[in-house]
Short mmCIF file of C-alpha atoms and ligand atoms in Angstrom, two decimals:
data_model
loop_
_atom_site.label_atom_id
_atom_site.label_comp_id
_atom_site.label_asym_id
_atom_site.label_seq_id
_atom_site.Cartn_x
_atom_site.Cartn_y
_atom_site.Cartn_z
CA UNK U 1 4.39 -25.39 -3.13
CA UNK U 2 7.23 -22.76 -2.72
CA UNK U 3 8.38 -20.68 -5.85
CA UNK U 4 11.78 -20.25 -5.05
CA UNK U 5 12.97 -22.87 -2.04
CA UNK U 6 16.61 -21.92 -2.20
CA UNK U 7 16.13 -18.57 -0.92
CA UNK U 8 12.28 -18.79 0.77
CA UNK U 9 13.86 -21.74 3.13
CA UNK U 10 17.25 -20.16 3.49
CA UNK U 11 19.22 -21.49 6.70
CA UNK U 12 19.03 -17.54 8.72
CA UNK U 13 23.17 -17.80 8.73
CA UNK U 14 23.34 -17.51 5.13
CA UNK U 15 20.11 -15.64 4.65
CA UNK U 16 21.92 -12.81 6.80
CA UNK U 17 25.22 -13.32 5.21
CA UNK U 18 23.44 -12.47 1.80
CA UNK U 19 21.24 -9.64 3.34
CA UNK U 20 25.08 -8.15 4.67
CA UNK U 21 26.62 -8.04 1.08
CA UNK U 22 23.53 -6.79 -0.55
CA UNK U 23 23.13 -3.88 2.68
CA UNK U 24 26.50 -2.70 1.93
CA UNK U 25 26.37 -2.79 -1.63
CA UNK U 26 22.79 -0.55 -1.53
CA UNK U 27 24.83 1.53 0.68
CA UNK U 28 27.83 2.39 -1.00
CA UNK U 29 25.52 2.91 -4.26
CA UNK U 30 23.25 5.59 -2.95
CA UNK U 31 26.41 7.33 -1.56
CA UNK U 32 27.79 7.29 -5.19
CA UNK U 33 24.47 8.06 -6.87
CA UNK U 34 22.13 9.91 -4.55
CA UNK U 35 23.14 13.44 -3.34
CA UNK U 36 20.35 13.11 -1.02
CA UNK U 37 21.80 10.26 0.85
CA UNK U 38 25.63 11.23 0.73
CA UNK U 39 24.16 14.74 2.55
CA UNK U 40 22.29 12.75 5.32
CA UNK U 41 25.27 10.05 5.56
CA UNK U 42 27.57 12.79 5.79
CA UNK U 43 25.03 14.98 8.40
CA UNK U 44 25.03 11.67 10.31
CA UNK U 45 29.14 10.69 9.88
CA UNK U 46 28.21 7.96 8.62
CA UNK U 47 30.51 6.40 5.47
CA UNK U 48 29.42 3.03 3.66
CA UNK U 49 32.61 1.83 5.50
CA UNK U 50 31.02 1.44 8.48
CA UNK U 51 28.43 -0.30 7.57
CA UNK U 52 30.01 -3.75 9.39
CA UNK U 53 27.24 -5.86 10.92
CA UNK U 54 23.55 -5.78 10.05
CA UNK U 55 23.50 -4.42 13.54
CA UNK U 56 25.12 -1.22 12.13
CA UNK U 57 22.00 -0.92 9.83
CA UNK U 58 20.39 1.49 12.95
CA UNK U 59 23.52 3.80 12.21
CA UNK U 60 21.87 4.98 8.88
CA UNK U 61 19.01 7.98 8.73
CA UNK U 62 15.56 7.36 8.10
CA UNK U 63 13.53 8.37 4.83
CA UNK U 64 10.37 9.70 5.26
CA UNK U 65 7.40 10.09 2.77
CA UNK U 66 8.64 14.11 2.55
CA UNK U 67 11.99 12.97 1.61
CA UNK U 68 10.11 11.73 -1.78
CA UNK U 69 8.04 15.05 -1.79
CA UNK U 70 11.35 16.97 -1.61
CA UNK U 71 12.78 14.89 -4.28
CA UNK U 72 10.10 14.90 -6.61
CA UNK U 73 9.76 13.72 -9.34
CA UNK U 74 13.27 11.81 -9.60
CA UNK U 75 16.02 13.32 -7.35
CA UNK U 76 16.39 10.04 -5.25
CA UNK U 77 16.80 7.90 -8.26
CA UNK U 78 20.07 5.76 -7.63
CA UNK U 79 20.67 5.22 -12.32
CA UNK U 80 19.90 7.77 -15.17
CA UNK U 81 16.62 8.25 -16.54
CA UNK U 82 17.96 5.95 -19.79
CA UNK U 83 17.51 2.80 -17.75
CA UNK U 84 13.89 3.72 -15.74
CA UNK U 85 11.25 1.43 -17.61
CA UNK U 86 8.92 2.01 -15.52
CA UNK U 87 7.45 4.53 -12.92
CA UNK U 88 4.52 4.34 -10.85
CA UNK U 89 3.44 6.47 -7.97
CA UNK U 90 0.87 6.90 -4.64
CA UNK U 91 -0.91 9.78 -3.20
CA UNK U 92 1.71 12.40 -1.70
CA UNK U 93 0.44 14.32 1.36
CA UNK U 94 -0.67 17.32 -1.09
CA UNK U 95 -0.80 18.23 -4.72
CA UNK U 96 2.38 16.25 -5.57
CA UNK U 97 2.23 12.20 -5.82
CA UNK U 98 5.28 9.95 -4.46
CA UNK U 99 6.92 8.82 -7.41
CA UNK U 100 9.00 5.39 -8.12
CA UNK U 101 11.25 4.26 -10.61
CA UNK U 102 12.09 0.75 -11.93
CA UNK U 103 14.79 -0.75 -14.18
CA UNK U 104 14.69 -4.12 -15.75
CA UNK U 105 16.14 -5.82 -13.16
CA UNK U 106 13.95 -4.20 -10.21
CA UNK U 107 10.52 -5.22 -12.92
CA UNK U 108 12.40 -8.83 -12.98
CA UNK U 109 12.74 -8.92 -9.60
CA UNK U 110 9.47 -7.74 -8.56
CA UNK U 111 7.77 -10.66 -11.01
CA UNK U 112 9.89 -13.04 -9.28
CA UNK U 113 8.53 -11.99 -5.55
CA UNK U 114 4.65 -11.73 -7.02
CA UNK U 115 5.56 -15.04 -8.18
CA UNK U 116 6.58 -16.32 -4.39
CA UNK U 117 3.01 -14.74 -3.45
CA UNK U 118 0.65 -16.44 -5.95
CA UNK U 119 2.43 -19.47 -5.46
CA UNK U 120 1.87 -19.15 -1.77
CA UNK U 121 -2.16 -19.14 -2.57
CA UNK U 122 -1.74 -22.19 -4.07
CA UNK U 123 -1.59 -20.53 -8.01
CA UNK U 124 -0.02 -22.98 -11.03
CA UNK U 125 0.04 -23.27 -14.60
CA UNK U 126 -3.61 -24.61 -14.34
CA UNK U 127 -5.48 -21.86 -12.42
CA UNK U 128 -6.77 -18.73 -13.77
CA UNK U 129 -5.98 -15.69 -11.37
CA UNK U 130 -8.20 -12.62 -11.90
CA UNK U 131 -6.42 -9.54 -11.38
CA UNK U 132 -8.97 -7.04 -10.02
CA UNK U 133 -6.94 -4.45 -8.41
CA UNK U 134 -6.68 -1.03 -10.15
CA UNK U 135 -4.10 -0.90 -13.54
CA UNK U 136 -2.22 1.94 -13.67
CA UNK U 137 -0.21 4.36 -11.97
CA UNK U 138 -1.43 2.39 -8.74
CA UNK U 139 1.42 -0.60 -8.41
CA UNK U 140 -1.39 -3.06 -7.20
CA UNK U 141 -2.58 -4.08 -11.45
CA UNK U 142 1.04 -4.25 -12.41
CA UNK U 143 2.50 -5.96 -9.77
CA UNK U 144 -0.02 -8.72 -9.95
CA UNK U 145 -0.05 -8.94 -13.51
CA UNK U 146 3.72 -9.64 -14.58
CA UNK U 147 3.61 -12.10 -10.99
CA UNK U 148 0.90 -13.82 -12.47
CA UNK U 149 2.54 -14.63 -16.08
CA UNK U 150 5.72 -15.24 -14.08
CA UNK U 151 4.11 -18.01 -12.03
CA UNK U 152 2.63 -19.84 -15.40
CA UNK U 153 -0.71 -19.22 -14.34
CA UNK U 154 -2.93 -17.47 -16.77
CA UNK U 155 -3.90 -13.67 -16.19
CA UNK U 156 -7.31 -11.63 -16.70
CA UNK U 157 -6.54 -8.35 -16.48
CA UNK U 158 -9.54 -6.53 -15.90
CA UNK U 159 -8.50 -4.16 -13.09
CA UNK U 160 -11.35 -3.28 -10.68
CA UNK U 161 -14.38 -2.47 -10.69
CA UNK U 162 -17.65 -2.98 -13.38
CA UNK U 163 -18.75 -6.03 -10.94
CA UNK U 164 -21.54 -7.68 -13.12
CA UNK U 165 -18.67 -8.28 -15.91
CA UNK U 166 -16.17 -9.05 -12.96
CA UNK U 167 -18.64 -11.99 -11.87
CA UNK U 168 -19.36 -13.14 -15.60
CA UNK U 169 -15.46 -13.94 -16.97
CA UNK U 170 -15.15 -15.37 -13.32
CA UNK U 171 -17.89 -17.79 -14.02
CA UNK U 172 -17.11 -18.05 -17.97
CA UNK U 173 -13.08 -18.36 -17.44
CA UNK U 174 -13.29 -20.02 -14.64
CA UNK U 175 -11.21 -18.18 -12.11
CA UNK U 176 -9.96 -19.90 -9.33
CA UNK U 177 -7.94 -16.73 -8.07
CA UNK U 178 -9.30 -13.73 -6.88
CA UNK U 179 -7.02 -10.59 -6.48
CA UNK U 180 -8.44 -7.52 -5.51
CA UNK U 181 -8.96 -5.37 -1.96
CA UNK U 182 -10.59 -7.20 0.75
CA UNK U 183 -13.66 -4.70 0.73
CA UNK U 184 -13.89 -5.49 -3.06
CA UNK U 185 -13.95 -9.02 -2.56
CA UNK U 186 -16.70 -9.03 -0.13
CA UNK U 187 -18.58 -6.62 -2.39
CA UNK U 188 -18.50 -9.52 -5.61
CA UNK U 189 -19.44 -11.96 -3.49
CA UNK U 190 -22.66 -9.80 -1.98
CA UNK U 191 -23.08 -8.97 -5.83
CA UNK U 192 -22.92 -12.60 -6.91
CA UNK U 193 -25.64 -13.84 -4.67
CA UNK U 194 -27.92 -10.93 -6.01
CA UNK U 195 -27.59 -11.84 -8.55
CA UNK U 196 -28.60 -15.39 -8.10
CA UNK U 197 -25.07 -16.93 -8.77
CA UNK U 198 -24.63 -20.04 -6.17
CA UNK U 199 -20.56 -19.43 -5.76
CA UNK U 200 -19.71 -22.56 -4.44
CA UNK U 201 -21.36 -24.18 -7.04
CA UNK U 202 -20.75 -21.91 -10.55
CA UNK U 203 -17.74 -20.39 -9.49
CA UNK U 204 -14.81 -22.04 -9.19
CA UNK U 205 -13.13 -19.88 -7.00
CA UNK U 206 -10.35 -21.84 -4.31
CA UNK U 207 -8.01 -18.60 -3.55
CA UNK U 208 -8.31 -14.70 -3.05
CA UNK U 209 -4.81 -12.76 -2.43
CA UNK U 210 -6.23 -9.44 -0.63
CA UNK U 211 -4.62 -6.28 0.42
CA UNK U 212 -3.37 -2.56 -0.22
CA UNK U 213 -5.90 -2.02 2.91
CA UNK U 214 -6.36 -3.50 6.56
CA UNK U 215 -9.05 -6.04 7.29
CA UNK U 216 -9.64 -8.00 10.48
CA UNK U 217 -9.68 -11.42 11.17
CA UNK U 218 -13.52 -10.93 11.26
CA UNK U 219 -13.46 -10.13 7.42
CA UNK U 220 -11.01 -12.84 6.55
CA UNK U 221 -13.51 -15.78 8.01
CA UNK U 222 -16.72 -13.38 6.40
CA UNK U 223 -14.53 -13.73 2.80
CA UNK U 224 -13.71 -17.69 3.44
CA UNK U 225 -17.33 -18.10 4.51
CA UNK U 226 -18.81 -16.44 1.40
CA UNK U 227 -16.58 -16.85 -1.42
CA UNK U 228 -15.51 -20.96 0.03
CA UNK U 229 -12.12 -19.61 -0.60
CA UNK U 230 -9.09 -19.55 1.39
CA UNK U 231 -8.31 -15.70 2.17
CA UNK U 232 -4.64 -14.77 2.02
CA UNK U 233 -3.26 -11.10 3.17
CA UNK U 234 -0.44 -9.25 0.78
CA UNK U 235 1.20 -6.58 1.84
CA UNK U 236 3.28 -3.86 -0.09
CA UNK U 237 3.70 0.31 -0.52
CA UNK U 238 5.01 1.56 -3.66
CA UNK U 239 7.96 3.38 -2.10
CA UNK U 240 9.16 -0.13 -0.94
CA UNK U 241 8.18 -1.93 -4.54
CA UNK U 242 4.63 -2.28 -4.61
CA UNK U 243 2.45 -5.36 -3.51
CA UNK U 244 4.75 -8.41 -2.24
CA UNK U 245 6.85 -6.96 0.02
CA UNK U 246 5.10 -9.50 2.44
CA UNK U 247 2.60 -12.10 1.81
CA UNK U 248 0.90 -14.72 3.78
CA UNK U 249 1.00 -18.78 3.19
CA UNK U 250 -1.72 -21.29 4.49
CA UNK U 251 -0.93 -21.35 7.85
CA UNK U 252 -1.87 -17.70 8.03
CA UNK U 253 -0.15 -16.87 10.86
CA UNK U 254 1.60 -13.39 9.60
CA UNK U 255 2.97 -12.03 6.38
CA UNK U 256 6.48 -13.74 5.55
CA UNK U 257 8.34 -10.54 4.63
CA UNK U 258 10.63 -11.19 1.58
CA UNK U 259 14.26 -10.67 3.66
CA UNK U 260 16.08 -11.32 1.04
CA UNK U 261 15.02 -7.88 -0.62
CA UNK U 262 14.09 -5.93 2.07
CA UNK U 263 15.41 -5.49 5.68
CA UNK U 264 12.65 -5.45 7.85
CA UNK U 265 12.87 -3.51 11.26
CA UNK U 266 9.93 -2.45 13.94
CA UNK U 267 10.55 0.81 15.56
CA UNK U 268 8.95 3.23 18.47
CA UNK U 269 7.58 5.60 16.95
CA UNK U 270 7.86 7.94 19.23
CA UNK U 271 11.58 7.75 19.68
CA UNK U 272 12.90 5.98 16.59
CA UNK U 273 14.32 3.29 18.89
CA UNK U 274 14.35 -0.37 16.83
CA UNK U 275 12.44 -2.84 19.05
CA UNK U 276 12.91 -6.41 19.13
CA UNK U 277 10.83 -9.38 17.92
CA UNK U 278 7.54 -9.79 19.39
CA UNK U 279 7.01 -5.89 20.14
CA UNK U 280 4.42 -3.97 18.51
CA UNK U 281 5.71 -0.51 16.75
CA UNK U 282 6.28 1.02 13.08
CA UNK U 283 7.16 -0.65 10.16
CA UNK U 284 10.51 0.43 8.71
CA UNK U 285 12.17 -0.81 5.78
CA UNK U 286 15.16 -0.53 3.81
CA UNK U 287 15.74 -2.23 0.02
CA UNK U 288 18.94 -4.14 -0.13
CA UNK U 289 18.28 -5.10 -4.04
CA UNK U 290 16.53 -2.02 -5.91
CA UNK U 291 18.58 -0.33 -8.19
CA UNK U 292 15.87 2.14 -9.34
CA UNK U 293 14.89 4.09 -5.98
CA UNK U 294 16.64 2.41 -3.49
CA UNK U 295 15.53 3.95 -0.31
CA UNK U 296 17.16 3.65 3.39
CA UNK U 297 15.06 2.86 6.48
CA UNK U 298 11.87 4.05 4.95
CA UNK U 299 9.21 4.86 7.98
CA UNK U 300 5.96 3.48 6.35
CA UNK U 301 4.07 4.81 9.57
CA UNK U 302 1.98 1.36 8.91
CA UNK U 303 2.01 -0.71 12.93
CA UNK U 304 2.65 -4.13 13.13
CA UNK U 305 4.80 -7.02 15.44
CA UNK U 306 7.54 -8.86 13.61
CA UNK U 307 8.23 -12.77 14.57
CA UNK U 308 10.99 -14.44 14.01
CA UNK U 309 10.52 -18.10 14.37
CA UNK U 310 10.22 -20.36 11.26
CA UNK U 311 6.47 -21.02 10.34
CA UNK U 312 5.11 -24.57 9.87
CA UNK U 313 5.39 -24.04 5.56
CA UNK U 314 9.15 -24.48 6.21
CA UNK U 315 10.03 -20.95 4.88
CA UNK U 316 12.75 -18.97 7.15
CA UNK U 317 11.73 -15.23 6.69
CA UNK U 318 10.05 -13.41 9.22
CA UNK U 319 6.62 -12.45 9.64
CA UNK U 320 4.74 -9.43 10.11
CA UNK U 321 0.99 -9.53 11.90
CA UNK U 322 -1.16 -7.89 9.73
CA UNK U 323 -1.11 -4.37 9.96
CA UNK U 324 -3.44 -3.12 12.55
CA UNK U 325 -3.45 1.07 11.82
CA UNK U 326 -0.64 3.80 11.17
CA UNK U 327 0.74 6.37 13.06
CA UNK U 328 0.13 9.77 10.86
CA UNK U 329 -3.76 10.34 9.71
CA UNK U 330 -3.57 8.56 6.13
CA UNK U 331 -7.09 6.97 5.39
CA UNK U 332 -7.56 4.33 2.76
CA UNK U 333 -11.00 4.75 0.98
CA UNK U 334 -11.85 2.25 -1.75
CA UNK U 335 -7.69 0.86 -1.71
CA UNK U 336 -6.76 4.32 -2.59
CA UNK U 337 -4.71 6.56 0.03
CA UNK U 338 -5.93 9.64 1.11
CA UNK U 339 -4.67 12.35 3.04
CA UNK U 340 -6.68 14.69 4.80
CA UNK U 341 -3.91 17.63 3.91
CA UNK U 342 -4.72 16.61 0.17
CA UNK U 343 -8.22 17.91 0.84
CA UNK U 344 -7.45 20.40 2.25
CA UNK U 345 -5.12 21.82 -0.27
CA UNK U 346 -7.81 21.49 -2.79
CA UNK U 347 -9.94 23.88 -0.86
CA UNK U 348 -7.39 26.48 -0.14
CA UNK U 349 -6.51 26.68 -3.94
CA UNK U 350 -10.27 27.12 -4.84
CA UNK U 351 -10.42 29.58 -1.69
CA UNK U 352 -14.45 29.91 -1.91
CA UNK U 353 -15.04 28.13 1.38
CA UNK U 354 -13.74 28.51 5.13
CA UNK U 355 -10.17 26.21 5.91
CA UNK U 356 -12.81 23.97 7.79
CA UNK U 357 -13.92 20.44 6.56
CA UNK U 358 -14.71 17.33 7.85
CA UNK U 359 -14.25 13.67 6.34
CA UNK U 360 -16.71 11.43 6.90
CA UNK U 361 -15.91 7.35 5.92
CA UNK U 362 -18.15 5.14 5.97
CA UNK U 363 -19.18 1.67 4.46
CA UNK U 364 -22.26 1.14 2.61
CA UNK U 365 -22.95 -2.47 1.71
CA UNK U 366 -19.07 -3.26 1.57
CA UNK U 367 -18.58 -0.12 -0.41
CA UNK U 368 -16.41 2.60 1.11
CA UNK U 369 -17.82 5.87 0.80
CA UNK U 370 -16.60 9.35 1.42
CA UNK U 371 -18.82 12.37 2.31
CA UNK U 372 -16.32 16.12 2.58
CA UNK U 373 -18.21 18.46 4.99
CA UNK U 374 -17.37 22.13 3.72
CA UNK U 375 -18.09 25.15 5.65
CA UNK U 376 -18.65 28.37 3.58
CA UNK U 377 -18.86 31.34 4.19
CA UNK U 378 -21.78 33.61 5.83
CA UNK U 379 -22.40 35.35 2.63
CA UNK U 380 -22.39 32.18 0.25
CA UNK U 381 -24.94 30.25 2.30
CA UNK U 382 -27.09 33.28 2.03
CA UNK U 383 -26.82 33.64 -1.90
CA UNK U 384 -28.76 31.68 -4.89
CA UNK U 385 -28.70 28.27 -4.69
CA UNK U 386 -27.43 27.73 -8.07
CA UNK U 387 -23.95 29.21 -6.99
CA UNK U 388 -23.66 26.68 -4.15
CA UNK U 389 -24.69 23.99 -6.48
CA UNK U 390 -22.05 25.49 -8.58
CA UNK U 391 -19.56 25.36 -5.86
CA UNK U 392 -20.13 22.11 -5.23
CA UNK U 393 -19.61 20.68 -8.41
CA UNK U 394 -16.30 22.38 -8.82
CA UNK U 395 -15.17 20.79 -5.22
CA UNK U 396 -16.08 17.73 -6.51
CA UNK U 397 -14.45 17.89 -9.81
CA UNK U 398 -11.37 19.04 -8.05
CA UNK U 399 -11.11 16.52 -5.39
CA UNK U 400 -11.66 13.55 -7.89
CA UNK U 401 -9.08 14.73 -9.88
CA UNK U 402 -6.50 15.24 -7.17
CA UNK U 403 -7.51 12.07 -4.79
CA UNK U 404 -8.51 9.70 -7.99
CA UNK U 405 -11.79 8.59 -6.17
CA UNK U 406 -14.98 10.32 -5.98
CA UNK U 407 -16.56 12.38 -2.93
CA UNK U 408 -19.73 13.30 -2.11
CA UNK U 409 -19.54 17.20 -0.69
CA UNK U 410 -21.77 18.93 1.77
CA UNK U 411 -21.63 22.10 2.12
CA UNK U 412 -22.57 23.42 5.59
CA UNK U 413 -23.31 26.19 7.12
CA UNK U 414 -20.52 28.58 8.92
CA UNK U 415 -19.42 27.11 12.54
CA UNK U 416 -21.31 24.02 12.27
CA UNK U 417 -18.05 21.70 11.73
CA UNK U 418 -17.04 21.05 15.81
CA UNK U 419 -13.90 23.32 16.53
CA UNK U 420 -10.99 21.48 18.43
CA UNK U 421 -8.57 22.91 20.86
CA UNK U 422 -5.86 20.60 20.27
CA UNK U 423 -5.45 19.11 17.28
CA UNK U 424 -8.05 19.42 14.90
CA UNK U 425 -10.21 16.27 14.33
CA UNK U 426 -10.54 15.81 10.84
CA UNK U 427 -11.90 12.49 10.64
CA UNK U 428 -14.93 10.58 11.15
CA UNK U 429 -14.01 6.94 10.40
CA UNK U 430 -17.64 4.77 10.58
CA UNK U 431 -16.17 2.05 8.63
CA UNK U 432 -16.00 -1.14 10.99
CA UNK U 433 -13.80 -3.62 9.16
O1 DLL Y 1 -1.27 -0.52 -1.67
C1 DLL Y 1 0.44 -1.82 -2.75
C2 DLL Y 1 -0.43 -3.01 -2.73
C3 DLL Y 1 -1.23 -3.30 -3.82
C4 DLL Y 1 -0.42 -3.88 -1.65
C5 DLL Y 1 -2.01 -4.42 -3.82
C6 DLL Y 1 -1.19 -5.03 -1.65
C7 DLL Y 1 -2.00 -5.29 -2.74
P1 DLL Y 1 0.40 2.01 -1.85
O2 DLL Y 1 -0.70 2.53 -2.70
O3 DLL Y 1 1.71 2.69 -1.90
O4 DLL Y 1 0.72 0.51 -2.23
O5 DLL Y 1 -0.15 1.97 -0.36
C8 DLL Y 1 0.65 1.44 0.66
O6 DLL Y 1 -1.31 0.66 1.88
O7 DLL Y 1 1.64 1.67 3.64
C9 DLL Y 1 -0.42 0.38 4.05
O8 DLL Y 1 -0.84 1.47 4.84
C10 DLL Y 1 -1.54 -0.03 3.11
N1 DLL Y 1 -1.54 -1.48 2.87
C11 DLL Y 1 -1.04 -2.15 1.82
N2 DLL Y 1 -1.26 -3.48 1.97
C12 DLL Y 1 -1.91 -3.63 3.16
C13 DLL Y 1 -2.40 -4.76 3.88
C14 DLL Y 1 -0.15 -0.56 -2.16
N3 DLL Y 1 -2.32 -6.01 3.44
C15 DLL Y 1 -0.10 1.44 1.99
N4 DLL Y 1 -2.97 -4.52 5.10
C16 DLL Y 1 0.69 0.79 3.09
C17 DLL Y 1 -3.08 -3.26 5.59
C18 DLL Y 1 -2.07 -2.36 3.74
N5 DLL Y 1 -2.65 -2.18 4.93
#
């Protein structure tokens, strides 16, 4: 089944014909609207003229994750605050989260591509999707949920986590799809057979639409295997729209990216040189529909291959492999993003321990879990314990507060963290997916 043939299917002439007008329309409104973008046009040259050929899309600047930061909370907003309904927002490298704006038409929109997604997995009127990604600020709940009542299907909205209820509604409601992270997924099912549910049997599960972190191919057939499911990827950021900038069908064979919305293009990193189909680089994209935050070349730092030819399910967008790893340091612990310059923010403005710390991931029994090394001070590690259990707490407190997750902290003792001559190696990523 294919939510929305006309433009899924779309004969590439008039698929790029469309993505044109829409390209220079975005264009020419974020050099009316955004004083950010007229600036870099004008740095650059560049007028909304120019804009020709989709060819001259590699003419335009990039946005980077800073450009947000710079901008925050609303500067790159392309319509007055009056027509926002909605804003969500991700971790920002430090203090200050990367904040989005929608308007009706960008919600509408976004419904409509969720739609394309569960419908790809095989969702109708009949099946009951349970939506067990995190509500909230976090576009993952949201997105899902008005996709969901979009595609007719009927919604339980009970965000993530509390597994033992998770597993009852499933079995009560009878969910047949499962929408969560991939490491969550594999966690209910480990949960289910402890606790003596036979899934195959009590559950009637036929569909799980996973993402907002990588998994392998290896955890895909582990899910399948488990849940007797068929395990789709979804892929989205927030800065882009959220989940379903790309989903997969049942072929599997890469994410269809939704063209229609957003112009895909795979760059070298190194260089900022667009590379053609088949080559493996960074993920850039630019929104050709948004009216909220409409955002120009946007380097999502996430690697991946684009391919161009039409898959097997008959629908003409391109596909993305699944992304494989970024290019800057950004960890995602339990589907939330974390920076390692978030951390370390936190303990400069507390100021009680030495600048060095060490993240340790790891995975215990599907579960991500996070363990921040501290080094204090000489003088602290010789005083009363109570004050380093006091410490502690406060670090802990602080960092759940900033990264939304909890941390486990140990503090250690001065010069025990490895130095680095180069760059510092923050990182200790266990976890193997
Ligand atoms: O994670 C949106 C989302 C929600 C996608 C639910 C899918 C499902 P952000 O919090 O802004 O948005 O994080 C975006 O997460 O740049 C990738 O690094 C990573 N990511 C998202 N989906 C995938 C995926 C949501 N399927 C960042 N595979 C992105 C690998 C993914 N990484």
């Amino acid at each position: 089944m294919i939510w929305d043939k006309e433009h899924e299917c779309m004969p590439r002439p008039e698929l790029e014909q469309l993505q044109l007008a829409r390209l220079q329309e975005t264009v020419q409104r974020v050099y009316d609207n955004v004083p950010f973008y007229r600036e870099a046009f004008d740095n650059k040259g560049i007028r909304p003229g120019d804009i020709k050929s989709l060819e001259d899309l590699r003419l335009l600047p990039f946005t980077i994750k800073q450009d947000l930061r710079d901008n925050y909370p609303f500067d790159l907003f392309a319509v007055p605050q009056e027509d926002i309904v909605r804003l969500h927002a991700s971790s920002g490298t430090t203090g200050k989260p990367t904040v989005v704006g929608y308007t009706k038409n960008d919600i509408d929109n976004w419904a409509d591509l969720m739609a394309r997604a569960l419908t790809m997995a095989g969702a109708t009127k009949k099946d009951v999707v349970q939506i067990a990604y995190g509500y909230g600020l976090f576009t993952g709940g949201l997105g899902f949920h008005y996709g969901t009542e979009r595609s007719g299907a009927t919604v339980v909205p009970i965000s993530g986590g509390n597994t033992k209820r998770q597993l009852m509604l499933m079995e009560d409601f009878g969910t047949s799809v499962l929408c969560c992270t991939p490491s969550y997924a594999l966690f209910l099912g480990e949960a289910a057979i402890e606790m003596g549910i036979d899934i195959k049997k009590q559950l009637k599960l036929k569909a799980g639409i996973f993402g907002a972190e990588p998994w392998s191919h290896n955890m895909r057939l582990e899910l399948e295997k488990k849940l007797g499911i068929k395990a789709l990827d979804i892929y989205g950021l927030s800065e882009i729209m959220g989940p379903g900038v790309a989903c997969e069908c049942f072929e599997q064979n890469g994410l269809h990216i939704n063209e229609d919305f957003f112009l895909p293009e795979i760059i070298n990193p190194e260089t900022g040189e667009p590379l053609p189909y088949g080559e493996k680089g960074e993920l850039v994209f630019t929104t050709i529909s948004k009216e909220g935050i409409p955002v120009i070349r946007y380097r999502t730092r996430d690697i991946s291959v684009l391919h161009a030819e039409v898959c097997e399910c008959g629908r003409t967008m391109v596909r993305m492999e699944r992304v494989t790893g970024r290019t800057d340091d950004m960890l995602i612990i339990r589907g939330v993003n974390v920076f390692p310059s978030q951390i370390e923010s936190v303990l400069l403005e507390i100021g009680e321990t030495e600048p060095h710390y060490l993240l340790v991931v790891d995975r215990q029994g599907n579960v991500d879990d996070l363990e921040i090394w501290v080094e204090v001070s000489e003088k602290m590690f010789s005083d009363e314990v109570k004050k380093l259990e006091h410490l502690e707490k406060k670090l802990r407190r602080e960092i759940a507060s900033i990264l939304g997750i909890s941390a486990k902290i140990k503090l250690v003792e001065p010069k025990t963290i490895p130095r680095s001559e180069g760059k510092a190696k923050r990182v200790v990523d266990k976890r193997e997916l």
